[in-house]
PDB file of C-alpha atoms in Angstrom:
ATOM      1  CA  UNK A   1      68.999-100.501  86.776  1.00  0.00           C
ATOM      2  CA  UNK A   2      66.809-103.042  84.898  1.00  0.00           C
ATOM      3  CA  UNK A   3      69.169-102.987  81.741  1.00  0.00           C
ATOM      4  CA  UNK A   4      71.712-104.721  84.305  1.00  0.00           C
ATOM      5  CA  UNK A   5      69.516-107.661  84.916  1.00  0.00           C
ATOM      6  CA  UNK A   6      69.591-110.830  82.931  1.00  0.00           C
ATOM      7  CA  UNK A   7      67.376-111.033  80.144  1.00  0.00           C
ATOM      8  CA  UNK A   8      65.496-114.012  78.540  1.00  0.00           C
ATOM      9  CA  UNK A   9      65.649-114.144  74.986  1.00  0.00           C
ATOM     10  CA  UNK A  10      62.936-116.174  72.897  1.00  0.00           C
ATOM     11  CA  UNK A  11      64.025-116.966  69.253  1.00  0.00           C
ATOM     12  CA  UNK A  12      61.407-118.806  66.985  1.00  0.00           C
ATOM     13  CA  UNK A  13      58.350-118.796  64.850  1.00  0.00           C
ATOM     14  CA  UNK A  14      54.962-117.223  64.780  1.00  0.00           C
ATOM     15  CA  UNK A  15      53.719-119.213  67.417  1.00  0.00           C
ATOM     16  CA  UNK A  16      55.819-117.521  70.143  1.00  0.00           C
ATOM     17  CA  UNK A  17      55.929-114.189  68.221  1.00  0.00           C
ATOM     18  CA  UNK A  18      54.922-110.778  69.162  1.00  0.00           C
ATOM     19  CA  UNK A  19      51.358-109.582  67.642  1.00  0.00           C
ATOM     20  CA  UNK A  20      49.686-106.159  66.857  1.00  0.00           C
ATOM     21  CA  UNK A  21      47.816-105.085  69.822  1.00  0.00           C
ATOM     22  CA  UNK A  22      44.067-106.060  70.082  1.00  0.00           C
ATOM     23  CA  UNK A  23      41.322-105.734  69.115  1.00  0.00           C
ATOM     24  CA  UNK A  24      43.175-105.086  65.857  1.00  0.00           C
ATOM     25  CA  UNK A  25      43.911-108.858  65.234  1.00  0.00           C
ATOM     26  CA  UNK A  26      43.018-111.479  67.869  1.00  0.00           C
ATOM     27  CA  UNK A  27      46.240-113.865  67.352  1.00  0.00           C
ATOM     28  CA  UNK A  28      48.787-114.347  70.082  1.00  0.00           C
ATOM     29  CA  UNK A  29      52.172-115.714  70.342  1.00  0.00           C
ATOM     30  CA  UNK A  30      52.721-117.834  73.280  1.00  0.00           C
ATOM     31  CA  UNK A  31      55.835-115.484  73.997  1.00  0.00           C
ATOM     32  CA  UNK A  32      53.687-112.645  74.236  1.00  0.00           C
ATOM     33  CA  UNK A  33      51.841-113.962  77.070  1.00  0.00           C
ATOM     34  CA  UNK A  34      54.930-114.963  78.961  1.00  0.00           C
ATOM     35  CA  UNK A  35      55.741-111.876  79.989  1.00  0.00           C
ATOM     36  CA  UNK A  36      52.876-112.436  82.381  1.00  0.00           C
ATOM     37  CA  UNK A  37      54.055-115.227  84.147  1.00  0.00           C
ATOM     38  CA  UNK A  38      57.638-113.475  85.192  1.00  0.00           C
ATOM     39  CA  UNK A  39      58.470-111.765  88.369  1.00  0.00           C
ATOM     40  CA  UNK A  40      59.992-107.946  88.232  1.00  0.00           C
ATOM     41  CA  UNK A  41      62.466-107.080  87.300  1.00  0.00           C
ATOM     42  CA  UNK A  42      63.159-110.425  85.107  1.00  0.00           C
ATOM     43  CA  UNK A  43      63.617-109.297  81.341  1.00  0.00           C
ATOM     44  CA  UNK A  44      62.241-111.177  78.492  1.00  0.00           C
ATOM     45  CA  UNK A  45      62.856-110.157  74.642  1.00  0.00           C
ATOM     46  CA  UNK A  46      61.073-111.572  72.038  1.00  0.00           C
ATOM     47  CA  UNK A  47      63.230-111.842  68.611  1.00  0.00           C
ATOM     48  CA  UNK A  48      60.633-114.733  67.983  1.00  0.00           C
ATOM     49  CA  UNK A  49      58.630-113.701  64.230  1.00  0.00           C
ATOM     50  CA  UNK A  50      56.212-115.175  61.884  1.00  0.00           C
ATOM     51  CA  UNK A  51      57.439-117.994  59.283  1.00  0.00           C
ATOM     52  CA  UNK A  52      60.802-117.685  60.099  1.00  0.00           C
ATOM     53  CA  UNK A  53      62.663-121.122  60.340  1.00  0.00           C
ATOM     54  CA  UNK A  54      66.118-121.576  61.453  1.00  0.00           C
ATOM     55  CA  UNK A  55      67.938-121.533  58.037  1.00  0.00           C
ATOM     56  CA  UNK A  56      65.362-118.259  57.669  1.00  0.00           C
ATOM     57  CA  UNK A  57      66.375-117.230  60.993  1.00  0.00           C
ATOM     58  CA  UNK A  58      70.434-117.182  60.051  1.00  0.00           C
ATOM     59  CA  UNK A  59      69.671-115.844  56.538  1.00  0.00           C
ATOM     60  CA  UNK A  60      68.074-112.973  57.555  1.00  0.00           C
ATOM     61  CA  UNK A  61      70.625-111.671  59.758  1.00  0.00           C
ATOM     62  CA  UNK A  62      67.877-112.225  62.871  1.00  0.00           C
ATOM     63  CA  UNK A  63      70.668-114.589  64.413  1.00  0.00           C
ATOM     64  CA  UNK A  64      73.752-112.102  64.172  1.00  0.00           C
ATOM     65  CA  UNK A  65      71.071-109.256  65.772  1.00  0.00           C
ATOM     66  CA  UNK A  66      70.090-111.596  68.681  1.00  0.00           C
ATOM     67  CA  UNK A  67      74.087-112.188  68.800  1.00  0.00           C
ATOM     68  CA  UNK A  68      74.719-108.458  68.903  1.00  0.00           C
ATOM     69  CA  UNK A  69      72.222-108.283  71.748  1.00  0.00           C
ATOM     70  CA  UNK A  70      73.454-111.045  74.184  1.00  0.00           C
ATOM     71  CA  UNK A  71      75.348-110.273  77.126  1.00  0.00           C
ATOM     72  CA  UNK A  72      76.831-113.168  79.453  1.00  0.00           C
ATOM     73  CA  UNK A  73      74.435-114.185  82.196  1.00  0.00           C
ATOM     74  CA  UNK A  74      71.493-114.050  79.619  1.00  0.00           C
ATOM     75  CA  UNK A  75      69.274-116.658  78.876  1.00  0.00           C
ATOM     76  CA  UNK A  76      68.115-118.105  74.645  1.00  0.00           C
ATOM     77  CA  UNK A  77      65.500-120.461  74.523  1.00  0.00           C
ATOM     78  CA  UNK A  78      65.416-121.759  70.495  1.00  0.00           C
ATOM     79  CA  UNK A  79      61.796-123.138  69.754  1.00  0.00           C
ATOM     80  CA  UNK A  80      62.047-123.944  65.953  1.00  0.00           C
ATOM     81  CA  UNK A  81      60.343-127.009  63.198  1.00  0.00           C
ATOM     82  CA  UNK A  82      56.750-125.554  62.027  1.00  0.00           C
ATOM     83  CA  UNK A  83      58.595-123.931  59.195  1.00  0.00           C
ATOM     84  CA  UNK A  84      61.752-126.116  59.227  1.00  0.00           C
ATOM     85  CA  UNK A  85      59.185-128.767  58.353  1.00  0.00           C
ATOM     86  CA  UNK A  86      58.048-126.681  54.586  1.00  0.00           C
ATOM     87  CA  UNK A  87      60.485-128.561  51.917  1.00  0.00           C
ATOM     88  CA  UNK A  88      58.363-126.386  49.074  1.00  0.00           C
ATOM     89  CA  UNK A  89      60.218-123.356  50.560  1.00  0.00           C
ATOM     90  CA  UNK A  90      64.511-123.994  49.774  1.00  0.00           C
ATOM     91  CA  UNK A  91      64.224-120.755  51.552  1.00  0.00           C
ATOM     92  CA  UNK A  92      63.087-122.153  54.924  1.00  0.00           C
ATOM     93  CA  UNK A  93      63.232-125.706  54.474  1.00  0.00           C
ATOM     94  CA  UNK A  94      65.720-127.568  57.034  1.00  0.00           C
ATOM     95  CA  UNK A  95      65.723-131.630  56.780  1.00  0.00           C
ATOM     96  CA  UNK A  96      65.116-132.791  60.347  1.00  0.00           C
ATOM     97  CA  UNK A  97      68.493-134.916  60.476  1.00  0.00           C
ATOM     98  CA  UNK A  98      70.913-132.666  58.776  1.00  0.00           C
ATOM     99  CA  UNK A  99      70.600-128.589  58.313  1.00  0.00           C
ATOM    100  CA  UNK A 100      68.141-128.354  60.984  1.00  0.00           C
ATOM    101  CA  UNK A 101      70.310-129.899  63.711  1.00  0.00           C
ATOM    102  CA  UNK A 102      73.254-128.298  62.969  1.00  0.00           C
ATOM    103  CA  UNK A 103      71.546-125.131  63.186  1.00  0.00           C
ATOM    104  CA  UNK A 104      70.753-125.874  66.552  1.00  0.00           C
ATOM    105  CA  UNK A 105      74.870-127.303  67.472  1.00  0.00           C
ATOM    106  CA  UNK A 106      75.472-123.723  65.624  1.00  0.00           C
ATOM    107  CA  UNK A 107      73.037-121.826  68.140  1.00  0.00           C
ATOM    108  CA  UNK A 108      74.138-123.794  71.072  1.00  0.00           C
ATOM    109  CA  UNK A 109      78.055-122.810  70.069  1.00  0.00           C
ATOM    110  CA  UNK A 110      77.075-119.255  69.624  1.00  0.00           C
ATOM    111  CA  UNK A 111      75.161-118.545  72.697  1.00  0.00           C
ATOM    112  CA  UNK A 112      77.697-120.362  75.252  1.00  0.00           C
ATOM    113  CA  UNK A 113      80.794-118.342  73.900  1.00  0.00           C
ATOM    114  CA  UNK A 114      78.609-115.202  74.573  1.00  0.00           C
ATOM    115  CA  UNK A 115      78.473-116.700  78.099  1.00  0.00           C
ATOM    116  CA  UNK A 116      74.696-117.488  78.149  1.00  0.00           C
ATOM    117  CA  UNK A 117      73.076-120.245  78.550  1.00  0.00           C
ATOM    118  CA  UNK A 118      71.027-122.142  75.538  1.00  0.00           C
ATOM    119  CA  UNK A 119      67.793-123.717  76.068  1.00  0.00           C
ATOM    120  CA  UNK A 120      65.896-125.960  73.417  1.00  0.00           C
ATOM    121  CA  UNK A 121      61.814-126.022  72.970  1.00  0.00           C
ATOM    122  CA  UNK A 122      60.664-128.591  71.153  1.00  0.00           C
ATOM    123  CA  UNK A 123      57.759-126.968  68.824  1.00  0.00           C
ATOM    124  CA  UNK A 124      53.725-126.537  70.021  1.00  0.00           C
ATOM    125  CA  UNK A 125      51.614-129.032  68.854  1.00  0.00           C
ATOM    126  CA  UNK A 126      48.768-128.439  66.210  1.00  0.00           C
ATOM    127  CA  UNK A 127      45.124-129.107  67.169  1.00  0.00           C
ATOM    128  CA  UNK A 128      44.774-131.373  64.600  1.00  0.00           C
ATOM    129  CA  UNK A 129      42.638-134.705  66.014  1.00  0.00           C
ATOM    130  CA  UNK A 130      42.510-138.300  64.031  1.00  0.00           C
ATOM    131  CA  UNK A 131      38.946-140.302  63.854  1.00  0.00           C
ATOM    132  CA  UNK A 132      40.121-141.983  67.453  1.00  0.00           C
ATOM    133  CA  UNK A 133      39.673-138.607  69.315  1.00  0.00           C
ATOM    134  CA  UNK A 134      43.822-138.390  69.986  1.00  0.00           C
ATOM    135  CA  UNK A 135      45.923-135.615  68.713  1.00  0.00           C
ATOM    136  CA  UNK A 136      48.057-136.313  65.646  1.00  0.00           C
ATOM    137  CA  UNK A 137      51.205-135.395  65.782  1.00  0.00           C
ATOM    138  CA  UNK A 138      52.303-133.071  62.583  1.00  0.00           C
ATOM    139  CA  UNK A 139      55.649-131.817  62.707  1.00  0.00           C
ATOM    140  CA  UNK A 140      57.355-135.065  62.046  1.00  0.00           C
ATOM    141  CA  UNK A 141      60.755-135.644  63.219  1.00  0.00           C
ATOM    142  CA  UNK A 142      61.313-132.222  64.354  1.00  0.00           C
ATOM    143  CA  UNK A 143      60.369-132.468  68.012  1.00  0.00           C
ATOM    144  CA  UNK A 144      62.647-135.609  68.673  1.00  0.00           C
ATOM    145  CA  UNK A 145      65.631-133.538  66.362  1.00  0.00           C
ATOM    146  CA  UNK A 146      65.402-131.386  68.844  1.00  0.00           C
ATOM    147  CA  UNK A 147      65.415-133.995  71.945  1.00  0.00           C
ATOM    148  CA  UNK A 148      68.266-135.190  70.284  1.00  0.00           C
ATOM    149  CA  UNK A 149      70.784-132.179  70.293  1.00  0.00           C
ATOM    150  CA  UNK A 150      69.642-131.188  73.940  1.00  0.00           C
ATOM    151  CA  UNK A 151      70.425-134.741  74.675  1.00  0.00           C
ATOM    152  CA  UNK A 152      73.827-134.961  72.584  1.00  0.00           C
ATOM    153  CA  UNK A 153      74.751-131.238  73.648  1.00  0.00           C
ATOM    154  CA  UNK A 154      73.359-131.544  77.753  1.00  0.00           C
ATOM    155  CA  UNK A 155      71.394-128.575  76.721  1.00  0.00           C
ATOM    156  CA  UNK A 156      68.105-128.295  79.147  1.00  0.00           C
ATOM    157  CA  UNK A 157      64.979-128.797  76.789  1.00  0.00           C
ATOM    158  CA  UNK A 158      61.118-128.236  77.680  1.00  0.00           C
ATOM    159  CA  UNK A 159      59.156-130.420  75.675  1.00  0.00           C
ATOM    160  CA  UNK A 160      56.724-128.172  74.503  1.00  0.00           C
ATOM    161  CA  UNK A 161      55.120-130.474  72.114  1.00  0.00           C
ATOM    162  CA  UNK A 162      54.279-133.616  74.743  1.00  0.00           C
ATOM    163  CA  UNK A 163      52.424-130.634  77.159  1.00  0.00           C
ATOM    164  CA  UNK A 164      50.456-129.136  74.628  1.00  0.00           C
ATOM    165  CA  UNK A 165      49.628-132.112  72.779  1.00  0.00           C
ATOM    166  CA  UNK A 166      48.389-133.294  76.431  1.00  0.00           C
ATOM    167  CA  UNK A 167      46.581-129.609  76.739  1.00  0.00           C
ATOM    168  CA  UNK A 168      44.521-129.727  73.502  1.00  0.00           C
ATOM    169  CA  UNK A 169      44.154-133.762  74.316  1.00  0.00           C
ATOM    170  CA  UNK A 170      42.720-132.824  77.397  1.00  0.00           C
ATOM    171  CA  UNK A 171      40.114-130.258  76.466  1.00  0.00           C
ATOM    172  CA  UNK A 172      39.239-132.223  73.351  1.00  0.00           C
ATOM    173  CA  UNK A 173      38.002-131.547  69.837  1.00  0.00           C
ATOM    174  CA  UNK A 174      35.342-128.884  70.374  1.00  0.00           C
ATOM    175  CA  UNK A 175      36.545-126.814  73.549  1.00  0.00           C
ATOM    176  CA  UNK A 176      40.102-127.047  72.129  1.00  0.00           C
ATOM    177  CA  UNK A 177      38.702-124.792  69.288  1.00  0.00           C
ATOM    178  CA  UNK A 178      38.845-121.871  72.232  1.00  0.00           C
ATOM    179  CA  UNK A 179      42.434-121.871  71.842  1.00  0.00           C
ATOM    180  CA  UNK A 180      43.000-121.294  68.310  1.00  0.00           C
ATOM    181  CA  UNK A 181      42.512-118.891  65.301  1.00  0.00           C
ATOM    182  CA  UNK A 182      38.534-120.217  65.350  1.00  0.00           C
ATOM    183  CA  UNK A 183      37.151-116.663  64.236  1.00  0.00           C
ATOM    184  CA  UNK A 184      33.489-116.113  62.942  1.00  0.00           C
ATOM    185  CA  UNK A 185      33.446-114.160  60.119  1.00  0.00           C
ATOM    186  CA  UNK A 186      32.115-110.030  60.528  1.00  0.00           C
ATOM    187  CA  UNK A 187      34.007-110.338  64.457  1.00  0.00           C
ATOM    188  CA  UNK A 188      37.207-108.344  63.568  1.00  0.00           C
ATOM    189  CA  UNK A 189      37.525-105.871  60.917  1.00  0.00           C
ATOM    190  CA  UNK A 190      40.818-107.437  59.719  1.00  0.00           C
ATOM    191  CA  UNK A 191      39.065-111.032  59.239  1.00  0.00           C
ATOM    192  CA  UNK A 192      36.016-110.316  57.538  1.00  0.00           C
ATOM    193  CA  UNK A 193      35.391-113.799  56.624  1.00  0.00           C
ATOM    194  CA  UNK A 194      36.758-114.927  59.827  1.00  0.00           C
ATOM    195  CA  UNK A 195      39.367-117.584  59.714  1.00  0.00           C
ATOM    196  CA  UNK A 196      39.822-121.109  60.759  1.00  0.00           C
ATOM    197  CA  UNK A 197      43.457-121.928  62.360  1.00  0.00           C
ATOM    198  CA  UNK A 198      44.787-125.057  64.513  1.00  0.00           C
ATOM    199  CA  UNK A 199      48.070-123.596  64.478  1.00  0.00           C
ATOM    200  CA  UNK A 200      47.849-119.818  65.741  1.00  0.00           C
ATOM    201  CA  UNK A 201      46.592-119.411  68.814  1.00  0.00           C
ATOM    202  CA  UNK A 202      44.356-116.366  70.208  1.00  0.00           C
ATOM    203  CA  UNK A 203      44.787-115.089  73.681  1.00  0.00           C
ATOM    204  CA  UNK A 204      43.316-117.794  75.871  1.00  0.00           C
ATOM    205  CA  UNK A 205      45.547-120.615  74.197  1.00  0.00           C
ATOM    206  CA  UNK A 206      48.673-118.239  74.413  1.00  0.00           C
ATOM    207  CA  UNK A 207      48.477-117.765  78.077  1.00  0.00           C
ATOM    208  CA  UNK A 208      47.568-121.276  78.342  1.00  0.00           C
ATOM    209  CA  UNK A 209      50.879-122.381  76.662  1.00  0.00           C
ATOM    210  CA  UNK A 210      52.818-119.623  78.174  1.00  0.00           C
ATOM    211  CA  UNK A 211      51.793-121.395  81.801  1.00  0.00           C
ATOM    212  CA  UNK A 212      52.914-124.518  80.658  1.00  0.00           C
ATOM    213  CA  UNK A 213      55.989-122.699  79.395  1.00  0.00           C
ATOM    214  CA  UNK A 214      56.795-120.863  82.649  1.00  0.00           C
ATOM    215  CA  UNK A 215      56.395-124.027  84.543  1.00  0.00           C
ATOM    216  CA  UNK A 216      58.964-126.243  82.475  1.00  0.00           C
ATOM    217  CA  UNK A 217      61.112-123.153  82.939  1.00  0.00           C
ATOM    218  CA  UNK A 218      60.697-123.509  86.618  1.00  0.00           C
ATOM    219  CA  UNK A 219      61.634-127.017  86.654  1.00  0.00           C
ATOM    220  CA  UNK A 220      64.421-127.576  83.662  1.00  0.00           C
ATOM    221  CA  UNK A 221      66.169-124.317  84.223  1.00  0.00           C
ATOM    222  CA  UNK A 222      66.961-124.370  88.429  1.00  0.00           C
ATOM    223  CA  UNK A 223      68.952-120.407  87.634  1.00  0.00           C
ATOM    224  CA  UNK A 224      65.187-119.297  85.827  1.00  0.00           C
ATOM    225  CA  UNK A 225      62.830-120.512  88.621  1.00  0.00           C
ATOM    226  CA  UNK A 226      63.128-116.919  90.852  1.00  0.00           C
ATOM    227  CA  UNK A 227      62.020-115.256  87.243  1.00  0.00           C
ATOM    228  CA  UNK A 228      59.045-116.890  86.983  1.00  0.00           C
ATOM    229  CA  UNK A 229      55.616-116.764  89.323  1.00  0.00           C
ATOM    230  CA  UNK A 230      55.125-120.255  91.021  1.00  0.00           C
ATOM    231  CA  UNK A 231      51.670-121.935  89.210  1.00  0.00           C
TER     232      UNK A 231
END
């Protein structure tokens, strides 16, 4: 019975989120393209969803739903900051020091007396390159908030935003492009002008991150590595 098996739960932000099915809308959440990398009969939910942060998250009742979900044995991997980061927004906004970490203590609290296990994410990078040619990093503290509690709490963390600021480093500024929301106008019917986005990714850059993903599973998480297809 697959409902008996484990499941991995993903909690975050557009860029892990679930997306309409193409060729409606070409963006992908790197959670979405997970599910490719896992071996049968490994479960994955995504509760991940657009602009949510983690004050959003708790506010929203998204945290008590994922709660209501969780059996022991499960798995929560928390990949929060791009919307943490938005102090126009008292709705979303989470200073990097203070709300945002205890969020994550919160999290951590909630998901071990459930009897799962927690797992941190720092957040994907932007492709967003300075005059040198380098990635520039634009989430601000965030990432290392998050080294911190894994650190502080012996949580295991995959450091999502040193391997994809190495993948877009890597391919550079023009085939980087590839991997984003870089849509010519008159392609899909829902983007008639197109759009231009070094946040979202479309399907290549999902599955791209999603490998990464998978593999820092593999190697951070010993109990995940039988889920997961060797790279």
């Amino acid at each position: 019975d697959l409902t008996m098996h484990p499941a991995l739960h993903l909690v975050g932000d557009s860029t892990m989120a679930d997306k309409p099915p193409l060729p409606v809308f070409p963006e992908r959440g790197w959670g979405q393209l997970l599910r490719e990398f896992m071996v049968e009969p490994a479960r994955l939910v995504n509760h991940a969803a657009n602009g949510r942060s983690t004050r959003r998250f708790v506010d929203e009742g998204r945290w008590a739903h994922l709660l209501a979900q969780l059996s022991a044995g499960d798995f929560v991997l928390i990949q929060f900051g791009h919307n943490d980061q938005k102090d126009d927004d008292p709705k979303r906004y989470a200073p990097a020091q203070t709300d945002f970490k205890a969020y994550l203590r919160s999290f951590i609290a909630d998901v071990k007396a459930k009897g799962a296990t927690p797992i941190l994410a720092t957040s994907v990078a932007r492709r967003r390159f300075g005059k040198d040619g380098r990635v520039v990093q634009t989430l601000a503290d965030y990432p290392q908030a998050l080294r911190d509690v894994a650190a502080e709490t012996g949580v295991p963390l995959i450091d999502m935003n040193v391997l994809t600021t190495e993948q877009i480093q890597a391919l550079g500024p023009e085939a980087s492009k590839a991997m984003f929301m870089h849509i010519a106008p008159g392609r899909y019917d829902a983007l008639p002008q197109g759009r231009v986005d070094d946040t979202h990714y479309v399907e290549a850059g999902a599955r791209a991150t999603a490998a990464l993903a998978a593999q820092a599973l593999r190697a951070q998480v010993p109990a995940l590595r039988p889920w997961f297809r060797a790279p």
